[in-house]
Short mmCIF file of C-alpha atoms and ligand atoms in Angstrom, two decimals:
data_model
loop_
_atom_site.label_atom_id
_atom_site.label_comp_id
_atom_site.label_asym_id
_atom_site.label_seq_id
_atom_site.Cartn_x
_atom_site.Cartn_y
_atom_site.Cartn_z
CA UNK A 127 6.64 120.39 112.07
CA UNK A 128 8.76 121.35 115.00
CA UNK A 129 12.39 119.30 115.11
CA UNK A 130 13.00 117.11 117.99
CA UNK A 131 14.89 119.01 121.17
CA UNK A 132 16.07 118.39 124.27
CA UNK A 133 15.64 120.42 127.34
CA UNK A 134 15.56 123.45 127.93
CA UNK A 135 11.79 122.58 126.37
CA UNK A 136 10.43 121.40 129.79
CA UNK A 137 8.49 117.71 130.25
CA UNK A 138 7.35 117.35 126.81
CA UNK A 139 10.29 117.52 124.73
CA UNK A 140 11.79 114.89 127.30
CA UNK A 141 8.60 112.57 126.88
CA UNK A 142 9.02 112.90 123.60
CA UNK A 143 12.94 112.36 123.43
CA UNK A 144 11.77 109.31 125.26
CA UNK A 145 9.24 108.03 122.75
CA UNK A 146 11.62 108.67 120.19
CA UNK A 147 14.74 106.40 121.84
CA UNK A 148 11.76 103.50 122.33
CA UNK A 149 10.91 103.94 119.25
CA UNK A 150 14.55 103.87 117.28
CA UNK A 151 16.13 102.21 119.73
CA UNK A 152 19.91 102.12 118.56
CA UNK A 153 19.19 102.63 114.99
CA UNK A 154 20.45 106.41 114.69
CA UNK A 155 23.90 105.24 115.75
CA UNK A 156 23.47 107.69 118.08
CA UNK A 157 22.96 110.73 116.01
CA UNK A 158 19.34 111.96 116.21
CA UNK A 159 17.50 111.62 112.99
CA UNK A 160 16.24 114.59 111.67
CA UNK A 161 12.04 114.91 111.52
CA UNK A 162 11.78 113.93 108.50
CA UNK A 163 14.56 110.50 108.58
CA UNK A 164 11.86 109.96 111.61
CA UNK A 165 8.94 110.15 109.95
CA UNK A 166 10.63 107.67 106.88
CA UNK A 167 12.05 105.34 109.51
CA UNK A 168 8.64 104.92 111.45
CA UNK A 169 7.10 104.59 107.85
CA UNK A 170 9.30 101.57 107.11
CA UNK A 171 10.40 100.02 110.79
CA UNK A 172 6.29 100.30 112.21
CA UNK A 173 4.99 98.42 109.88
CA UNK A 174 7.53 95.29 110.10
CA UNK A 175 7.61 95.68 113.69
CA UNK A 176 3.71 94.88 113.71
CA UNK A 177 4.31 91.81 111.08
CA UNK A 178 7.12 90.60 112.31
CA UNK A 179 7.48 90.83 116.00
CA UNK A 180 9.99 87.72 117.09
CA UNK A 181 9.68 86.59 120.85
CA UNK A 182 13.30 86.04 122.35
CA UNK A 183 12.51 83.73 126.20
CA UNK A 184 14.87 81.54 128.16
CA UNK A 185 13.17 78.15 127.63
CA UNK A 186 13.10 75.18 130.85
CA UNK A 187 13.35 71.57 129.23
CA UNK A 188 9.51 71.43 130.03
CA UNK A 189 9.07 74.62 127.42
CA UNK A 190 8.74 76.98 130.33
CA UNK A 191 9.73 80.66 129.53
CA UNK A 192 11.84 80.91 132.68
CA UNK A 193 13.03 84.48 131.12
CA UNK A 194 11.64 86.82 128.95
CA UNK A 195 14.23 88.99 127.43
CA UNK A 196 13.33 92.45 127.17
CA UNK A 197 15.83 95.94 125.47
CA UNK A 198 18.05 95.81 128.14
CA UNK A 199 18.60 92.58 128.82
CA UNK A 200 22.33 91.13 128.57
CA UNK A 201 23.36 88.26 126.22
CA UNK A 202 26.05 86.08 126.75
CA UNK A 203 28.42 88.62 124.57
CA UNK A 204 27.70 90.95 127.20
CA UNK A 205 25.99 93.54 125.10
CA UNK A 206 22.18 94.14 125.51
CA UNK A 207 19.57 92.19 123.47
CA UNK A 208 18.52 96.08 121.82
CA UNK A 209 22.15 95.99 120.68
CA UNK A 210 21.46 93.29 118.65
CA UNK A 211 19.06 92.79 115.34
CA UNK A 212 15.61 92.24 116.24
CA UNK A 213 13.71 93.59 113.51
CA UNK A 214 13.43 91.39 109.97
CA UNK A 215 11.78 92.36 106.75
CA UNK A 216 10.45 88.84 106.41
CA UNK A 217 11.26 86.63 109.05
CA UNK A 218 13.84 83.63 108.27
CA UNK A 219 13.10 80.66 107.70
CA UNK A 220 15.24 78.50 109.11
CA UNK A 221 14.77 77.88 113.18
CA UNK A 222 16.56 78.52 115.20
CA UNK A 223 16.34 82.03 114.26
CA UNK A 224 19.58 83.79 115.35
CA UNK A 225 19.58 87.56 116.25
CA UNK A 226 23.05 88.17 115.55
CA UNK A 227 24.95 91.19 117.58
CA UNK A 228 25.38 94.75 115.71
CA UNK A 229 28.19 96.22 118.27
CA UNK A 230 30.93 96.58 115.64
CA UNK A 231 33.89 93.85 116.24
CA UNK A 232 31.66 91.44 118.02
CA UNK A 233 31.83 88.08 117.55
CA UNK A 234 27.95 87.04 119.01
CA UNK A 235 26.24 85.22 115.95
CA UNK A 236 23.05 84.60 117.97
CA UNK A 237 21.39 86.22 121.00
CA UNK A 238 22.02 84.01 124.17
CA UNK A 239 20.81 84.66 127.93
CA UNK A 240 22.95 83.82 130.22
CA UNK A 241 21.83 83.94 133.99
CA UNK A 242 22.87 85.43 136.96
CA UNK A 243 23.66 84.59 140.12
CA UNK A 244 22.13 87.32 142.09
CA UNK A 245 24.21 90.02 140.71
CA UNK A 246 27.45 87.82 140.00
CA UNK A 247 27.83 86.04 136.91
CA UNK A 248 27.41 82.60 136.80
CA UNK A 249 30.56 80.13 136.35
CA UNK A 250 31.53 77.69 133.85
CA UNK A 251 32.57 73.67 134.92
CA UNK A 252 35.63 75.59 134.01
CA UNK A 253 35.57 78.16 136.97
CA UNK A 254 35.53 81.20 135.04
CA UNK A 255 32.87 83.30 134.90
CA UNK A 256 30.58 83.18 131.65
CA UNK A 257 31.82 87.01 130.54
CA UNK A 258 35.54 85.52 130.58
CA UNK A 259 34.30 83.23 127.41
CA UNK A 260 34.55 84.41 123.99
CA UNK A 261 30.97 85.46 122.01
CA UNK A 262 32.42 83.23 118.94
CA UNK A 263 30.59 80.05 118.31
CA UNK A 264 31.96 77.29 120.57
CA UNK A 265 32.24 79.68 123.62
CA UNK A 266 35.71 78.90 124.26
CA UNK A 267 37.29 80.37 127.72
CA UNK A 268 39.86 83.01 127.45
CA UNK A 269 41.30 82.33 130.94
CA UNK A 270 42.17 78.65 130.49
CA UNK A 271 42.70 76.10 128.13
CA UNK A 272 41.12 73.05 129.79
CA UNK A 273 37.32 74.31 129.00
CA UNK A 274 35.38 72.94 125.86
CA UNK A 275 32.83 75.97 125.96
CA UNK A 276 30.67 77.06 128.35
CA UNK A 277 28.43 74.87 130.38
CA UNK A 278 27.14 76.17 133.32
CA UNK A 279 25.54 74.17 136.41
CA UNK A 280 24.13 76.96 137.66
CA UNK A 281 20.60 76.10 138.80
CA UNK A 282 17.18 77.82 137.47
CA UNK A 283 14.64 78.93 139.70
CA UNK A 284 12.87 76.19 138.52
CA UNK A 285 15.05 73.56 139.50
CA UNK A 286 16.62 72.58 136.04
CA UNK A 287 20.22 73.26 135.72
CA UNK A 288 21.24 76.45 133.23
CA UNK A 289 23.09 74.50 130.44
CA UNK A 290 19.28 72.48 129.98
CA UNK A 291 17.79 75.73 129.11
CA UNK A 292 17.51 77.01 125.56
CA UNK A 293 16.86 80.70 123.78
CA UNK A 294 13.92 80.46 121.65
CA UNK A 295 13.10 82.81 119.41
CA UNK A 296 9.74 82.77 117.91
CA UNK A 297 7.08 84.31 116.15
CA UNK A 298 3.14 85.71 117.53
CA UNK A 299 2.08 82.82 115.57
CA UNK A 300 4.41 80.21 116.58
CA UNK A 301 3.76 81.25 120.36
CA UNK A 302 -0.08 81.78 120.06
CA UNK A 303 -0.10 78.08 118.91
CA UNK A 304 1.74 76.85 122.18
CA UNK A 305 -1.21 79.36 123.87
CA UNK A 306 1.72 81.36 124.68
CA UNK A 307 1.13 85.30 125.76
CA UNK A 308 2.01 87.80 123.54
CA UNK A 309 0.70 91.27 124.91
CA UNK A 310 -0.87 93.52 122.62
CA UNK A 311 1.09 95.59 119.47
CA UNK A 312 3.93 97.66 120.62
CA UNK A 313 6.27 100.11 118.03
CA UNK A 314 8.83 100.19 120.01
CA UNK A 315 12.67 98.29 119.65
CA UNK A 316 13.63 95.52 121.07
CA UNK A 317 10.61 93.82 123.00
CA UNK A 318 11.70 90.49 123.01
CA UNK A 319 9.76 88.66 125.06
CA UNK A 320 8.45 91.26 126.82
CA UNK A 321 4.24 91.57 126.73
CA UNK A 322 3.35 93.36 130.15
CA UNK A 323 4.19 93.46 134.05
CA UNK A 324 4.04 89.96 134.81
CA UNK A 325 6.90 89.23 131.88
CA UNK A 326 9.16 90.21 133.99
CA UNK A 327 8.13 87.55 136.93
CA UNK A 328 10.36 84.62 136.94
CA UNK A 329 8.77 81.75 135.22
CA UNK A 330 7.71 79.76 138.11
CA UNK A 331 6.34 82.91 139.65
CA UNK A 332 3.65 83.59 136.64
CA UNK A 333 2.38 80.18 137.29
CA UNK A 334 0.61 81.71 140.66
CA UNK A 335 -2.14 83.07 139.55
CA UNK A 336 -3.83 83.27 142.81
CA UNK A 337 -4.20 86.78 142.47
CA UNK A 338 -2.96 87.53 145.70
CA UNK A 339 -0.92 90.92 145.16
CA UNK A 340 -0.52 90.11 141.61
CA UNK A 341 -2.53 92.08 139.45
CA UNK A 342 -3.93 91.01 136.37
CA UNK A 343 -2.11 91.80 133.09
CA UNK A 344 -5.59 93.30 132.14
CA UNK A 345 -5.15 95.64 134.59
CA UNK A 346 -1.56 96.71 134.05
CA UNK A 347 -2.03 96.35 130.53
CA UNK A 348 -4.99 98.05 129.78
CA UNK A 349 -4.76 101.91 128.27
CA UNK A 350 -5.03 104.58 130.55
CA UNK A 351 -7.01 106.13 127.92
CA UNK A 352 -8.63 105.33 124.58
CA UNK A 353 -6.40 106.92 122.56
CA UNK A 354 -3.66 105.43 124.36
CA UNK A 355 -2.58 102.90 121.82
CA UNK A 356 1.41 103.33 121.81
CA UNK A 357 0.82 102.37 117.73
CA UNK A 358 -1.76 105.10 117.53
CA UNK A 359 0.18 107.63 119.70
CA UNK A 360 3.68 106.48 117.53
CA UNK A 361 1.61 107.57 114.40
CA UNK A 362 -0.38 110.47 115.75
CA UNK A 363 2.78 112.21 117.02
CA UNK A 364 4.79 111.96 113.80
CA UNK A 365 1.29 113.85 112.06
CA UNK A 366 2.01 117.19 114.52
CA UNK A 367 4.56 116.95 117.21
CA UNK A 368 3.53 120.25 119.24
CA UNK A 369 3.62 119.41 122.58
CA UNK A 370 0.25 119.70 122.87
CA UNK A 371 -0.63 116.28 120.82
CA UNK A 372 2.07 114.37 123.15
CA UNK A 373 0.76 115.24 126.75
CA UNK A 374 -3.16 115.44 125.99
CA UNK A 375 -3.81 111.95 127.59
CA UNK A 376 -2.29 112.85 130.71
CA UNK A 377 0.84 114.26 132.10
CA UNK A 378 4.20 112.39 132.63
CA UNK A 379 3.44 112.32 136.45
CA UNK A 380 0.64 110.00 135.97
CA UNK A 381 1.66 107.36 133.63
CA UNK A 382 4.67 106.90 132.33
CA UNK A 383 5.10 104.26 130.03
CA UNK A 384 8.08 105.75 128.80
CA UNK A 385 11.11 104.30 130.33
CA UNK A 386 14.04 106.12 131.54
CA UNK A 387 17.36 105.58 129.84
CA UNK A 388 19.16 103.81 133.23
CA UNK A 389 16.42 102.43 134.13
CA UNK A 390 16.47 98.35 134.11
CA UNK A 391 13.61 96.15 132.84
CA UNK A 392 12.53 95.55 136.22
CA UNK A 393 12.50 98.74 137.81
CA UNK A 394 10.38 100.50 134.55
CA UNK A 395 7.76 98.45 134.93
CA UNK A 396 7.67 98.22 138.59
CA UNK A 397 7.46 101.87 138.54
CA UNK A 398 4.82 101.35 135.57
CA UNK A 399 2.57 99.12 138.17
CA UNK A 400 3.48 101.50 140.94
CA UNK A 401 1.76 104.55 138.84
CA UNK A 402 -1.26 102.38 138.02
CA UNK A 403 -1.65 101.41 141.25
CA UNK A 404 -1.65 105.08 142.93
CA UNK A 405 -3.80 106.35 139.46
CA UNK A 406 -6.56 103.44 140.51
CA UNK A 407 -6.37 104.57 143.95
CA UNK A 408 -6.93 108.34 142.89
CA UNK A 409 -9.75 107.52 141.00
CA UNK A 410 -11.38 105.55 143.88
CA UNK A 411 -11.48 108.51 146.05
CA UNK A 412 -12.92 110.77 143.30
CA UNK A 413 -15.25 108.35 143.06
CA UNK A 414 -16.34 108.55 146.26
CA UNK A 415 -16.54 112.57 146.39
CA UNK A 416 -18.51 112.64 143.36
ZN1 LIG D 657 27.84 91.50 121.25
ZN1 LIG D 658 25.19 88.72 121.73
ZN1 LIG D 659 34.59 77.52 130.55
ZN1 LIG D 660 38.06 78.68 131.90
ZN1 LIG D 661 14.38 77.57 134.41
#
């Protein structure tokens, strides 16, 4: 078995960097594991990813999921949700479930959205801005000393105000039983809530389904090719990873579900849909020649 590399190796050692950083997310600490710490760490993490997949969404009062937190996606301690623990060897028992922070010296004991305001943070009743409060439990301000913890009046896109929103955390089972979506099996770190395209709508947005210029998440979610399966793929990589066995269902320039290391939540999978869309198109006008 070949070691992992980076360029110079051309496309497929970068697809496959990629695939790998999905995959382990932060868990290297930011030194590559060799093959063989891979192969152990898919052997252990795959599995319990499968089992135990929790669902992190901003919740309205009505039980909306108003946002579904994905990798990259910022808690109220300002570090991203991958940052924080997301996989369990059993999952806990008690609910809430918190996902506490692993960035060393922080004080987050739970995963918590906060909102923005466009690109601003929002504000406390306090006046300062959420990332001015301290991750420790109460949420106490570090700019003044009139503010009990943060409570924001910031208003949803669905009309509720933010401090009337909660973040749930909850298992396939627990959202299958609220017919919830939960998007097909996925090995990589740090989902969250995330289960195709339309997660990343606002809530009130997914309620549209008049299918007018949104897609279906059949469409967007469906594998380019049978042996597509990320879980398959994950597993059939780590049996030969010649670059052969990574591109032979099509090249990076056609679908890329691999997401680039700036690249926000939105803009991967607008790019995803973007590819799907101009792949469907290019296999219309085949169609049509043939
Ligand atoms: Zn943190
Ligand atoms: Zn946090
Ligand atoms: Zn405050
Ligand atoms: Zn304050
Ligand atoms: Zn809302």
């Amino acid at each position: 078995m070949e070691r992992l590399t980076l360029p110079p190796g051309g496309a497929a050692a970068v697809d496959e960097y990629l695939e790998y950083r999905r995959i382990v997310g932060e868990d290297d600490g930011g030194k590559l594991f060799t093959p063989e710490e891979y192969e152990e760490y898919k052997r252990k993490v795959l599995p319990m990813r499968l089992q135990n997949r929790l669902f992190v969404s901003w919740q309205s009062p009505t039980g909306m999921d108003c946002k579904l937190v994905g990798p990259e996606t910022l808690c109220f301690c300002t570090h991203r949700y991958k940052q924080h623990q997301t996989d369990f060897e059993t999952v806990p028992q008690q609910r809430p479930i918190r996902l506490p922070c692993r960035v060393t010296g922080c004080q987050c004991r739970a995963y918590l959205f906060v909102p923005l305001n466009g690109a601003q943070p929002i504000r406390c009743r306090c006046k300062h801005f959420a990332d001015q409060h301290s991750a420790a439990p109460g949420f106490m301000c570090n700019a003044c000393s009139k503010c009990s913890g943060f409570h924001s009046c910031f208003t949803c896109a669905c009309g509720q105000p933010a401090y009337a929103h909660d973040t749930v955390v909850e298992t396939k089972q627990e959202r299958l039983a609220q017919g919830k979506p939960v998007g097909r099996d996925v090995p990589y770190a740090a989902m969250g809530g995330l289960t195709g395209f339309s997660s990343l709508a606002e809530g009130y947005m997914r309620l549209d389904d008049s299918g007018i210029g949104a897609p279906s998440a059949e469409f967007l979610d469906s594998p380019v090719t049978a042996t597509d399966h990320p879980f398959l793929k994950a597993f059939q990589a780590s049996s030969s990873s010649s670059p052969e066995t990574l591109t032979d269902v099509g090249t990076s320039s056609q679908v890329s579900s691999l997401k680039r290391p700036e690249e926000d939540d939105m803009s991967f999978f607008e790019r995803r849909y973007q590819e799907r869309v101009s792949l469907l198109g290019n296999l219309l006008i085949l169609s049509i020649y043939l």
